[in-house]
Structure formats: structure tokens, C-alpha cells
Amino acid sequence: MPSMNELVRQHTDLGDTDLEWLHLLVSEWQLLSDLSFADLVLWLPTRDGAKYVSVAQMRPNTGPTSYQNDMVGHLVPRGRRPLLDAALDEGRIVREGDPEWREEVPVRVESIPVRREGRVLGVIARNTNLLSVRTPSRLELTYLQSASDLAQMIAAGSFPFPDQQVDMDAAPRVGDGLVRLDADGVVTYASPNALSAYHRMGLAADLVGCHLGRTTAELAPSRGPVDEALAKVASGWAPREFEIEASDGVIQFRAIPLKPKGTRIGSLVLLRDVTELRRRERELITKDATIREIHHRVKNNLQTVAALLRLQARRMDSDRAREALQEAVRRVGSIAIVHETLSQTLDERVEFDEIADRVLAMVAEISPGTVTGRRSGRFGILDAEVATPLSMVLTEVLQNALEHGFGPGDTGTVEVSAVRGGTPREERLLVTVLDDGVGLPEGFDPHSSGNLGLQIVRTLVEGELGGSFDMVRVTPEGGTRVLLDIPVKSQK
């Protein structure tokens, strides 16, 4: 299905600011659809004026749909739907006409012009399925009256509110709880869910007849001078979103002033009980903080172990024993770097490029000559279960290259390159470590060598990471290339 941007640019001459207005409208119109119990389809005239193109569609959460199929992308010749023509040409809401029959379902069709800065950009077709129509309740009458007010605001260009971007996934919806206020901020209707939310905040009486702002300020925890501002915001004088945390719950509010004819006649206040949601969020925050603290402590403990091994190495008389302990210090240090990085993130993933640079710098300190280390390409974000063994593998490979590829006084280069590729389902990381040292000795087999470092590399790459490892001589004159091919999870 083509996007709204593609359809607008393909079929119309609307500019970027007009397109932004349409996006803002579409981000808000679930509210109008739910209040109307109706489907909404946004039609725009094509650049030649001969047709309409449908660029967006919304189905109601509060009633049956009028369209079983998607309408986005459909083209309709001008003249086939007179209500669209009348709303576009006359700039008014058009409700005349008999119901249409679609697959044995009667549908009432209305057209609402979409105005911005005095220009009509397009028309919203509001389609109501009449099959389940019955005598409306007080709630339904309030919904329909509120929908009518919002439709008039859209036709006048005063809705949506240009200075307020609402996250509709997080904002309260019509079914969560609705309160209708008059021009003075007094409640004329409160849905059952809205009343339940106020009862949770501590209200013992009914809401109807109460001044919502003052009642809300009295129920909210005392905040001194801020209470007066809260009372005004809760009265719906301006479009606002806010939350109130009372002793027994947390209520999320959204206030929408109603100005169908340019003058404020009242407000809609949508509210949602988010007590359990906020409780779970706090639990996750606490859990994340605990995990980060654990990684921080593990890092500290590993650094302590490394310090003890370093002290022990200084006391050793045997050169081989001293070198073995120093290798252990570097292995522990590479793991500590990963845990240090994990202690600074909100999840169990790390940006491995920083770790690779730090491992490269740490290992370069052991070089017997003057060897320059550099990195090319990007490792990207890796899960902790990949990053920890990979940091050890990189440490061993670099340490092996510097110790065995270069002698005292030698100069050279060691380059680490990383390339990610493959498919989103099976992404792979190809790591190459290239040095210009003396190269591998004749007959050397990296897959059967008894060297402890290479044993560690083989075990981690093939066993824990599920990848492959190879080491080859670059040229007859020297140089060594180590290849690591590791499957990784795609982090989009």
C-alpha cells in the first residue's frame, strides 16, 4: 500500500507545509472516528482537478466499519460523489443525501472540508454504518455532539492544534474515559470509565455538576501555588496533556478545547487510569538500574582480579610464568571493558566499536617494536552474549599478532576491519585482523596448534559464537590475515 507522502506527491501539488498539516490531522483523527462511530477517508483533489485520490483511512474502535477493504490509493472521478464536490467547492460540511447501500449495509455519508489558513486542501468522507443503529444513549449523544464540534473545527481550520504534537499510542482514547465540560469548566457528562478513574483518585460523589478543575486540584496531592494552574489546565482552557499521581493511582489527562464557531463553548477531557502501567515502568527502571549496577560491580571485581594477577606477576622469578600472568591480565581486562560498557547502557547490547578500539589500545602496549594499530569498518551494536566472547577473541588474536609477528625494534601495522552483511534474518559479522609482520611459520596449522591463545579463539568462535575461524599467510614474504565469520542478531 503506498504511503500518504507518495500519494500526495504523485497526484497533487500540495507543498511540504500542507503535507505536514495533513499528517497532523491524520495523527489526531482517531478521536473523530471514535466519537462519530464512523469510518473516515481523506480525499484530495488531483493536480488536474479531474479526480480525487484517497490518501488515508481510519476505522472506528467504537462501532462497525463501513469499509471491509482498504480505500487508500483509490481514484474517483470528480462528479461521481457529489458530497465531495460540494464540500470542496463550498467549504462547508455536507450532510444532504440518502444513505448509500454497500453490500446490503446502509451507510450514511457526510463530507467535511479540511481547511488550512483559509484554503480547503481536501475532504474527509465520514461513513457511518447504520445497520446497528438504535436509540442512542446519553454517552452516544455526547460522543456525537463532540464529534460534530470537532468536525466544525476541522472545517474552520482550527483543529488539529498546530502547536501540539500528540503521541496517540500513549494518549488517552475515547473509550478510556471522557468528560464533557461547558464553557465555565463544569462537568455536563462523565463516562463510566472517567467516573471510575476519579473514584480511584478519592472522589466520593458524582462528577456531573462539579467544576472539574477545582475538583481535580482538590484530589491531587497538595502542590501549593501550582494547584491554581492545575485547576485551570484541568478545566480545558487550552490543549494540554498532564498526569496526576494521587495516593491510590495515576491518571493521565488530555484536555481539548471545543471552538466549533471560533468561540470556546466547552471542552473534552479524555482520561486514562495508568496506575498499573506506571507501576510496571517503575519496576523496569529499578530492574535496569540493578542490572547496570551488577555490571559495574563485575567490572570492579575483574579489575581487582587483574590487579592481583599483575602484583603476582611482578613477584615471579620465571619469565614464562610472568608472561602467562600478564596474558591472563589482558584476558580479564578485555572482559572488564565489556562489563564497563554494559553498565552505561539501558539494555544488554553494546556499541562494539568502542570496545574494539580499547582492546586494540590495550594490547598494543605489549608490542616489542613500534607497531601502529588501526580499525576500519563498523562492528555496530552487539548483544552482550556476543560482545563478551568476541572481545576475548579479539584480544587473543591481536596479542598473538604482536607477540609473534614483530620482534624488538620492528615497525609495522596491525589493522582490524569489520563488515556486517547478510539478510535481516541471518546477519553475519566478518572480522579481519591483518598484520605485516614475519608471517606464519612453514607447516603451521591454526586449527590444530597447541597454543593456548589459539585454543581459546577456536573454542569461543566455533563453540560459543557458532562461527568460523581461519589464519593464513598473506604473501611469501610475510604478513598474517586472521578471518572471523560470526552470526549476529540484526539490531535495527
Coordinates of C-alpha atoms in Angstrom, one line a residue:
M1 CA 0.0 0.0 0.0
P2 CA 1.5 3.4 -1.0
S3 CA 2.2 5.9 1.8
M4 CA 0.4 9.2 2.2
N5 CA 3.6 11.1 1.2
E6 CA 3.9 9.1 -2.0
L7 CA 0.2 9.6 -3.0
V8 CA 0.3 13.3 -2.2
R9 CA 3.5 13.9 -4.2
Q10 CA 2.4 11.7 -7.1
H11 CA -1.2 13.1 -7.6
T12 CA -1.3 16.6 -6.1
D13 CA 0.7 19.9 -6.0
L14 CA 0.4 20.3 -2.2
G15 CA 3.6 21.7 -0.5
D16 CA 5.5 20.4 2.5
T17 CA 3.7 22.6 5.0
D18 CA 0.3 21.4 3.7
L19 CA 1.5 17.8 3.9
E20 CA 2.6 18.4 7.5
W21 CA -0.9 19.7 8.3
L22 CA -2.4 16.6 6.8
H23 CA -0.1 14.3 8.8
L24 CA -1.0 16.2 12.0
L25 CA -4.7 15.7 11.1
V26 CA -4.3 12.0 10.5
S27 CA -2.4 11.6 13.7
E28 CA -5.4 13.0 15.6
W29 CA -8.4 11.8 13.6
Q30 CA -8.9 8.5 15.5
L31 CA -10.6 10.8 18.1
L32 CA -13.1 12.0 15.5
S33 CA -13.7 8.4 14.2
D34 CA -14.4 7.0 17.6
L35 CA -16.7 9.9 18.6
S36 CA -18.6 9.6 15.3
F37 CA -18.8 5.8 15.3
A38 CA -17.7 6.2 11.7
D39 CA -15.0 5.4 9.1
L40 CA -13.0 8.3 7.8
V41 CA -11.4 8.6 4.4
L42 CA -9.3 11.6 3.4
W43 CA -9.8 12.5 -0.3
L44 CA -7.6 15.1 -2.0
P45 CA -8.2 16.6 -5.5
T46 CA -5.6 15.7 -8.0
R47 CA -3.5 18.4 -9.6
D48 CA -5.7 18.5 -12.8
G49 CA -8.8 18.8 -10.7
A50 CA -10.5 15.9 -12.6
K51 CA -10.3 13.3 -9.8
Y52 CA -10.0 12.6 -6.1
V53 CA -7.4 10.3 -4.6
S54 CA -7.8 8.7 -1.1
V55 CA -4.6 9.1 0.9
A56 CA -5.6 7.9 4.4
Q57 CA -8.3 5.9 6.1
M58 CA -9.4 5.3 9.7
R59 CA -11.8 2.8 11.2
P60 CA -13.6 3.4 14.5
N61 CA -12.9 1.5 17.7
T62 CA -16.4 2.2 18.9
G63 CA -18.6 0.8 16.1
P64 CA -18.8 -1.4 13.0
T65 CA -16.8 -0.4 9.9
S66 CA -18.4 0.7 6.7
Y67 CA -15.4 -0.5 4.6
Q68 CA -14.3 -4.1 4.6
N69 CA -11.5 -3.3 2.1
D70 CA -8.8 -0.6 2.2
M71 CA -9.6 2.6 0.3
V72 CA -6.1 4.2 0.3
G73 CA -4.8 4.8 -3.2
H74 CA -8.3 4.7 -4.9
L75 CA -9.0 7.3 -7.6
V76 CA -12.6 8.6 -8.1
P77 CA -13.6 10.9 -11.0
R78 CA -15.0 14.3 -9.9
G79 CA -18.8 14.3 -10.2
R80 CA -19.3 10.7 -9.1
R81 CA -19.5 11.7 -5.4
P82 CA -21.5 15.0 -5.3
L83 CA -21.0 15.4 -1.5
L84 CA -17.2 15.6 -2.0
D85 CA -17.7 18.2 -4.8
A86 CA -20.0 20.3 -2.6
A87 CA -17.7 20.2 0.5
L88 CA -14.6 21.1 -1.6
D89 CA -16.3 23.9 -3.7
E90 CA -18.4 25.4 -0.9
G91 CA -16.0 24.8 2.1
R92 CA -18.8 23.5 4.3
I93 CA -19.9 20.3 6.0
V94 CA -22.3 18.5 3.7
R95 CA -24.8 16.0 5.1
E96 CA -27.6 16.0 2.5
G97 CA -28.5 12.9 0.6
D98 CA -29.9 9.4 1.3
P99 CA -27.9 6.6 2.8
E100 CA -25.8 4.5 0.4
W101 CA -26.1 0.7 0.3
R102 CA -22.8 -1.2 0.4
E103 CA -23.0 -5.0 0.4
E104 CA -26.5 -4.8 1.9
V105 CA -25.4 -2.4 4.5
P106 CA -26.9 1.1 4.7
V107 CA -24.2 3.8 5.1
R108 CA -24.7 7.5 5.9
V109 CA -22.1 9.6 4.1
E110 CA -21.0 13.1 5.2
S111 CA -18.2 15.3 3.9
I112 CA -16.0 17.6 6.0
P113 CA -13.7 20.1 4.3
V114 CA -10.1 20.1 5.5
R115 CA -9.1 23.8 5.8
R116 CA -5.7 25.3 6.5
E117 CA -5.0 29.0 6.5
G118 CA -8.2 29.7 4.6
R119 CA -7.6 27.1 1.8
V120 CA -9.5 23.8 1.5
L121 CA -6.9 21.1 1.0
G122 CA -9.2 18.1 0.7
V123 CA -12.3 16.5 2.1
I124 CA -12.9 13.9 4.9
A125 CA -15.7 11.4 4.0
R126 CA -17.3 10.3 7.2
N127 CA -19.1 7.0 6.6
T128 CA -21.4 5.6 9.4
N129 CA -22.7 2.0 9.3
L130 CA -26.4 2.3 10.0
L131 CA -27.1 -1.5 10.4
S132 CA -26.8 -1.4 14.2
V133 CA -28.5 2.0 14.7
R134 CA -30.7 2.1 17.8
T135 CA -32.0 4.7 20.2
P136 CA -28.8 6.5 21.3
S137 CA -27.8 6.6 25.0
R138 CA -26.5 9.7 26.8
L139 CA -23.0 8.5 26.2
E140 CA -23.6 8.2 22.5
L141 CA -25.3 11.5 22.2
T142 CA -22.3 13.2 24.0
Y143 CA -19.9 11.4 21.6
L144 CA -21.9 12.6 18.5
Q145 CA -22.2 16.2 19.7
S146 CA -18.5 16.3 20.5
A147 CA -17.7 14.8 17.0
S148 CA -19.9 17.5 15.4
D149 CA -17.9 20.2 17.2
L150 CA -14.6 18.7 16.2
A151 CA -15.8 18.4 12.5
Q152 CA -16.7 22.1 12.5
M153 CA -13.3 22.9 13.9
I154 CA -11.6 20.9 11.1
A155 CA -13.8 22.7 8.5
A156 CA -12.8 26.1 10.1
G157 CA -9.1 25.1 10.2
S158 CA -8.8 25.3 14.0
F159 CA -8.3 21.6 14.5
P160 CA -5.8 19.9 14.9
F161 CA -3.9 22.2 17.1
P162 CA -0.7 23.2 15.2
D163 CA 1.5 23.7 18.3
Q164 CA 0.7 20.4 20.0
Q165 CA 2.1 17.1 18.7
V166 CA 0.3 14.2 20.4
D167 CA 1.6 10.6 20.7
M168 CA -1.6 8.9 20.0
D169 CA -0.2 5.5 21.1
A170 CA 0.3 6.8 24.6
A171 CA -2.5 9.4 24.8
P172 CA -5.9 8.5 26.3
R173 CA -8.5 7.4 23.9
V174 CA -12.3 8.0 23.8
G175 CA -13.1 4.6 25.4
D176 CA -10.6 5.1 28.3
G177 CA -12.7 7.8 29.8
L178 CA -14.4 11.0 28.6
V179 CA -15.6 14.1 30.4
R180 CA -17.6 16.9 28.6
L181 CA -17.4 20.4 30.1
D182 CA -19.3 23.6 29.5
A183 CA -17.7 27.0 28.9
D184 CA -17.2 27.5 32.6
G185 CA -15.4 24.2 33.1
V186 CA -18.4 22.5 34.8
V187 CA -19.0 18.8 34.0
T188 CA -22.1 18.1 31.9
Y189 CA -21.3 14.5 31.3
A190 CA -18.8 11.9 32.5
S191 CA -18.5 8.4 31.1
P192 CA -18.5 5.4 33.5
N193 CA -14.7 4.9 33.0
A194 CA -14.0 8.5 33.7
L195 CA -16.1 8.4 36.9
S196 CA -14.2 5.2 38.0
A197 CA -10.9 7.0 37.5
Y198 CA -12.0 9.9 39.7
H199 CA -13.3 7.4 42.3
R200 CA -9.8 5.9 42.4
M201 CA -8.4 9.4 43.0
G202 CA -10.7 9.7 46.0
L203 CA -13.9 11.3 44.7
A204 CA -16.9 10.1 46.7
A205 CA -19.6 11.9 44.7
D206 CA -20.7 12.2 41.1
L207 CA -18.8 14.3 38.7
V208 CA -21.7 15.9 36.9
G209 CA -22.2 19.5 38.1
C210 CA -18.7 19.8 39.6
H211 CA -16.1 22.2 38.4
L212 CA -13.6 19.8 37.0
G213 CA -10.5 22.0 37.5
R214 CA -11.2 22.7 41.2
T215 CA -12.3 19.1 41.9
T216 CA -9.1 17.8 40.3
A217 CA -6.9 20.2 42.2
E218 CA -8.5 19.2 45.5
L219 CA -8.0 15.5 44.8
A220 CA -4.4 15.9 43.6
P221 CA -1.5 16.0 46.2
S222 CA -1.0 19.5 47.5
R223 CA 1.4 21.4 45.4
G224 CA 1.0 24.9 46.7
P225 CA 0.8 27.6 44.1
V226 CA 0.7 25.0 41.3
D227 CA -2.8 24.0 42.3
E228 CA -4.3 27.1 40.7
A229 CA -2.5 26.3 37.4
L230 CA -3.7 22.6 37.6
A231 CA -7.3 23.8 38.2
K232 CA -7.1 25.9 35.0
V233 CA -5.5 23.2 32.9
A234 CA -8.0 20.5 34.0
S235 CA -10.8 22.9 33.1
G236 CA -9.8 22.5 29.5
W237 CA -8.9 26.1 28.7
A238 CA -6.0 25.1 26.4
P239 CA -4.9 21.8 24.7
R240 CA -2.7 20.1 27.2
E241 CA -1.6 16.7 28.4
F242 CA -0.7 16.0 32.0
E243 CA -0.7 13.3 34.7
I244 CA -1.9 13.3 38.3
E245 CA -0.4 10.9 40.8
A246 CA -2.8 10.5 43.8
S247 CA -2.3 8.2 46.7
D248 CA -4.3 5.4 45.1
G249 CA -3.5 5.8 41.4
V250 CA -2.1 7.7 38.5
I251 CA -4.4 9.3 36.0
Q252 CA -3.4 10.6 32.6
F253 CA -5.4 13.6 31.2
R254 CA -5.8 15.2 27.8
A255 CA -7.8 18.4 27.5
I256 CA -9.2 19.5 24.1
P257 CA -11.0 23.0 23.9
L258 CA -14.1 22.9 21.7
K259 CA -14.4 26.0 19.5
P260 CA -16.8 25.0 16.6
K261 CA -17.6 28.6 15.7
G262 CA -14.4 30.3 16.9
T263 CA -15.6 30.8 20.4
R264 CA -14.9 28.3 23.2
I265 CA -18.2 26.5 24.1
G266 CA -16.6 23.9 26.4
S267 CA -14.0 21.2 26.4
L268 CA -13.4 17.5 26.1
V269 CA -11.2 15.9 28.7
L270 CA -10.0 12.4 27.9
L271 CA -8.5 10.4 30.8
R272 CA -7.0 7.1 31.4
D273 CA -6.1 5.1 34.5
V274 CA -2.4 4.4 34.0
T275 CA -1.6 3.2 37.6
E276 CA -0.6 -0.3 36.6
L277 CA 1.4 0.9 33.6
R278 CA 3.4 3.4 35.7
R279 CA 4.0 0.7 38.3
R280 CA 5.4 -1.7 35.7
E281 CA 7.5 1.2 34.3
R282 CA 9.0 1.8 37.8
E283 CA 9.7 -1.9 38.2
L284 CA 11.6 -1.9 34.8
I285 CA 13.5 1.2 35.8
T286 CA 14.5 -0.4 39.0
K287 CA 15.4 -3.7 37.2
D288 CA 17.5 -1.8 34.6
A289 CA 19.3 0.1 37.4
T290 CA 20.0 -3.1 39.2
I291 CA 21.4 -4.8 36.1
R292 CA 23.7 -1.8 35.4
E293 CA 24.9 -1.9 39.0
I294 CA 25.7 -5.6 38.7
H295 CA 27.7 -5.0 35.5
H296 CA 29.5 -2.1 37.3
R297 CA 30.4 -4.4 40.2
V298 CA 31.5 -7.2 38.0
K299 CA 33.8 -4.8 36.2
N300 CA 35.3 -3.6 39.5
N301 CA 35.8 -7.2 40.6
L302 CA 37.5 -8.1 37.4
Q303 CA 39.8 -5.1 37.7
T304 CA 40.6 -6.2 41.2
V305 CA 41.5 -9.7 39.9
A306 CA 43.6 -8.1 37.2
A307 CA 45.5 -6.0 39.7
L308 CA 46.2 -9.1 41.9
L309 CA 47.5 -11.0 38.9
R310 CA 49.7 -8.0 38.0
L311 CA 51.1 -8.0 41.5
Q312 CA 51.7 -11.7 41.4
A313 CA 53.5 -11.4 38.0
R314 CA 55.9 -8.9 39.5
R315 CA 56.9 -11.4 42.2
M316 CA 57.6 -14.3 39.7
D317 CA 61.1 -15.3 39.1
S318 CA 60.3 -17.2 35.9
D319 CA 59.9 -15.2 32.7
R320 CA 57.4 -17.7 31.3
A321 CA 55.3 -17.6 34.4
R322 CA 55.4 -13.8 34.4
E323 CA 54.3 -13.7 30.7
A324 CA 51.5 -16.2 31.4
L325 CA 50.1 -14.0 34.2
Q326 CA 50.4 -10.9 32.0
E327 CA 48.3 -12.7 29.3
A328 CA 45.7 -13.5 32.0
V329 CA 45.6 -9.8 33.0
R330 CA 44.8 -8.8 29.4
R331 CA 42.1 -11.5 29.1
V332 CA 40.4 -10.4 32.3
G333 CA 40.8 -6.8 31.2
S334 CA 39.0 -7.4 27.9
I335 CA 36.0 -8.9 29.7
A336 CA 36.0 -5.9 32.1
I337 CA 35.8 -3.5 29.2
V338 CA 32.6 -5.2 28.1
H339 CA 31.0 -5.0 31.5
E340 CA 32.0 -1.4 31.9
T341 CA 30.2 -0.6 28.6
L342 CA 27.2 -2.6 29.7
S343 CA 27.0 -0.7 33.0
Q344 CA 26.4 2.5 31.0
T345 CA 23.6 1.2 28.7
L346 CA 19.8 0.6 29.3
D347 CA 19.8 -2.9 27.7
E348 CA 22.1 -5.9 27.2
R349 CA 23.6 -4.5 24.0
V350 CA 26.8 -2.6 23.4
E351 CA 28.3 -0.5 20.7
F352 CA 31.3 -2.8 20.0
D353 CA 33.4 -0.3 18.0
E354 CA 34.4 1.5 21.2
I355 CA 35.3 -1.9 22.8
A356 CA 37.4 -2.9 19.8
D357 CA 39.3 0.4 19.9
R358 CA 40.0 0.0 23.7
V359 CA 41.1 -3.6 23.2
L360 CA 43.4 -2.6 20.4
A361 CA 45.0 0.1 22.5
M362 CA 45.4 -2.2 25.5
V363 CA 47.1 -5.0 23.5
A364 CA 49.3 -2.6 21.6
E365 CA 51.1 -1.8 24.9
I366 CA 52.8 -5.2 24.7
S367 CA 54.3 -4.7 21.3
P368 CA 58.1 -5.3 21.3
G369 CA 58.6 -2.8 18.5
T370 CA 56.8 0.2 17.1
V371 CA 53.5 -1.1 15.8
T372 CA 50.6 1.1 14.7
G373 CA 47.1 -0.3 15.3
R374 CA 44.0 1.0 13.5
R375 CA 40.4 -0.1 12.9
S376 CA 38.2 0.2 9.7
G377 CA 34.6 -0.6 9.2
R378 CA 32.0 -0.9 12.0
F379 CA 31.1 -3.7 14.3
G380 CA 27.9 -2.0 15.3
I381 CA 25.7 -2.9 18.2
L382 CA 26.1 -6.4 19.5
D383 CA 24.3 -8.4 22.3
A384 CA 26.3 -8.9 25.4
E385 CA 26.3 -12.7 24.8
V386 CA 28.3 -12.0 21.6
A387 CA 30.3 -9.0 22.8
T388 CA 31.9 -10.7 25.7
P389 CA 33.5 -13.7 23.9
L390 CA 34.3 -11.6 20.9
S391 CA 36.3 -9.2 23.0
M392 CA 38.3 -12.1 24.3
V393 CA 38.8 -13.5 20.8
L394 CA 40.0 -10.1 19.5
T395 CA 42.4 -9.8 22.5
E396 CA 43.9 -13.2 21.8
V397 CA 44.3 -12.6 18.0
L398 CA 45.8 -9.1 18.5
Q399 CA 48.1 -10.4 21.2
N400 CA 49.3 -13.3 19.0
A401 CA 49.9 -10.9 16.1
L402 CA 52.0 -8.5 18.1
E403 CA 54.0 -11.1 20.1
H404 CA 54.8 -13.5 17.2
G405 CA 54.7 -11.1 14.2
F406 CA 57.1 -8.5 15.4
G407 CA 60.4 -8.5 17.1
P408 CA 62.3 -5.9 19.2
G409 CA 62.8 -2.7 17.2
D410 CA 60.4 -3.7 14.4
T411 CA 57.9 -1.3 12.9
G412 CA 54.7 -2.4 11.4
T413 CA 50.9 -2.1 11.3
V414 CA 48.0 -4.2 12.6
E415 CA 44.6 -3.4 11.1
V416 CA 41.2 -4.6 12.4
S417 CA 38.4 -4.4 9.9
A418 CA 34.7 -5.3 10.4
V419 CA 31.9 -5.7 7.9
R420 CA 28.3 -6.6 8.6
G421 CA 26.2 -8.2 5.9
G422 CA 23.7 -10.9 5.0
T423 CA 20.0 -10.8 5.5
P424 CA 17.9 -9.4 8.4
R425 CA 17.1 -13.0 9.3
E426 CA 20.7 -14.2 9.2
E427 CA 23.1 -11.3 9.6
R428 CA 26.8 -12.0 9.8
L429 CA 29.9 -10.2 11.1
L430 CA 33.1 -10.6 9.1
V431 CA 36.2 -9.5 11.2
T432 CA 39.6 -9.4 9.6
V433 CA 42.9 -8.8 11.5
L434 CA 45.8 -8.1 9.2
D435 CA 49.4 -7.5 10.1
D436 CA 52.6 -7.0 8.1
G437 CA 54.8 -9.0 10.4
V438 CA 57.0 -12.0 9.7
G439 CA 54.1 -14.2 8.9
L440 CA 53.2 -17.8 9.9
P441 CA 56.0 -20.4 10.0
E442 CA 56.1 -23.2 7.4
G443 CA 53.6 -26.0 8.1
F444 CA 51.7 -24.0 10.7
D445 CA 48.1 -25.2 11.1
P446 CA 45.9 -22.8 13.1
H447 CA 43.2 -25.4 13.6
S448 CA 45.5 -27.9 15.4
S449 CA 48.0 -25.6 17.1
G450 CA 48.6 -26.3 20.8
N451 CA 49.0 -22.6 21.6
L452 CA 46.6 -21.7 24.5
G453 CA 45.6 -18.4 22.9
L454 CA 44.5 -20.1 19.7
Q455 CA 42.7 -22.8 21.6
I456 CA 40.7 -20.1 23.3
V457 CA 39.9 -18.5 20.0
R458 CA 38.8 -21.8 18.4
T459 CA 36.7 -22.7 21.4
L460 CA 34.9 -19.3 21.6
V461 CA 34.4 -18.7 17.9
E462 CA 33.3 -22.2 16.9
G463 CA 31.7 -23.4 20.1
E464 CA 30.2 -20.3 21.8
L465 CA 29.7 -17.9 18.9
G466 CA 28.8 -20.5 16.2
G467 CA 31.2 -19.0 13.7
S468 CA 34.3 -19.9 11.8
F469 CA 38.0 -19.1 12.2
D470 CA 40.9 -19.2 9.8
M471 CA 44.5 -17.8 9.8
V472 CA 46.6 -17.6 6.6
R473 CA 49.9 -16.2 5.4
V474 CA 49.4 -13.1 3.2
T475 CA 52.4 -13.3 1.0
P476 CA 55.6 -15.5 0.8
E477 CA 57.5 -12.5 2.3
G478 CA 55.3 -12.3 5.4
G479 CA 52.1 -10.9 6.9
T480 CA 49.2 -12.8 8.5
R481 CA 45.5 -12.5 8.0
V482 CA 43.0 -13.8 10.6
L483 CA 39.4 -14.2 9.4
L484 CA 36.4 -14.5 11.8
D485 CA 32.9 -15.1 10.4
I486 CA 30.3 -14.8 13.1
P487 CA 26.5 -14.9 13.0
V488 CA 24.9 -11.9 14.8
K489 CA 21.3 -10.8 15.5
S490 CA 20.2 -7.8 13.4
Q491 CA 19.8 -4.7 15.6
K492 CA 17.5 -2.4 13.6

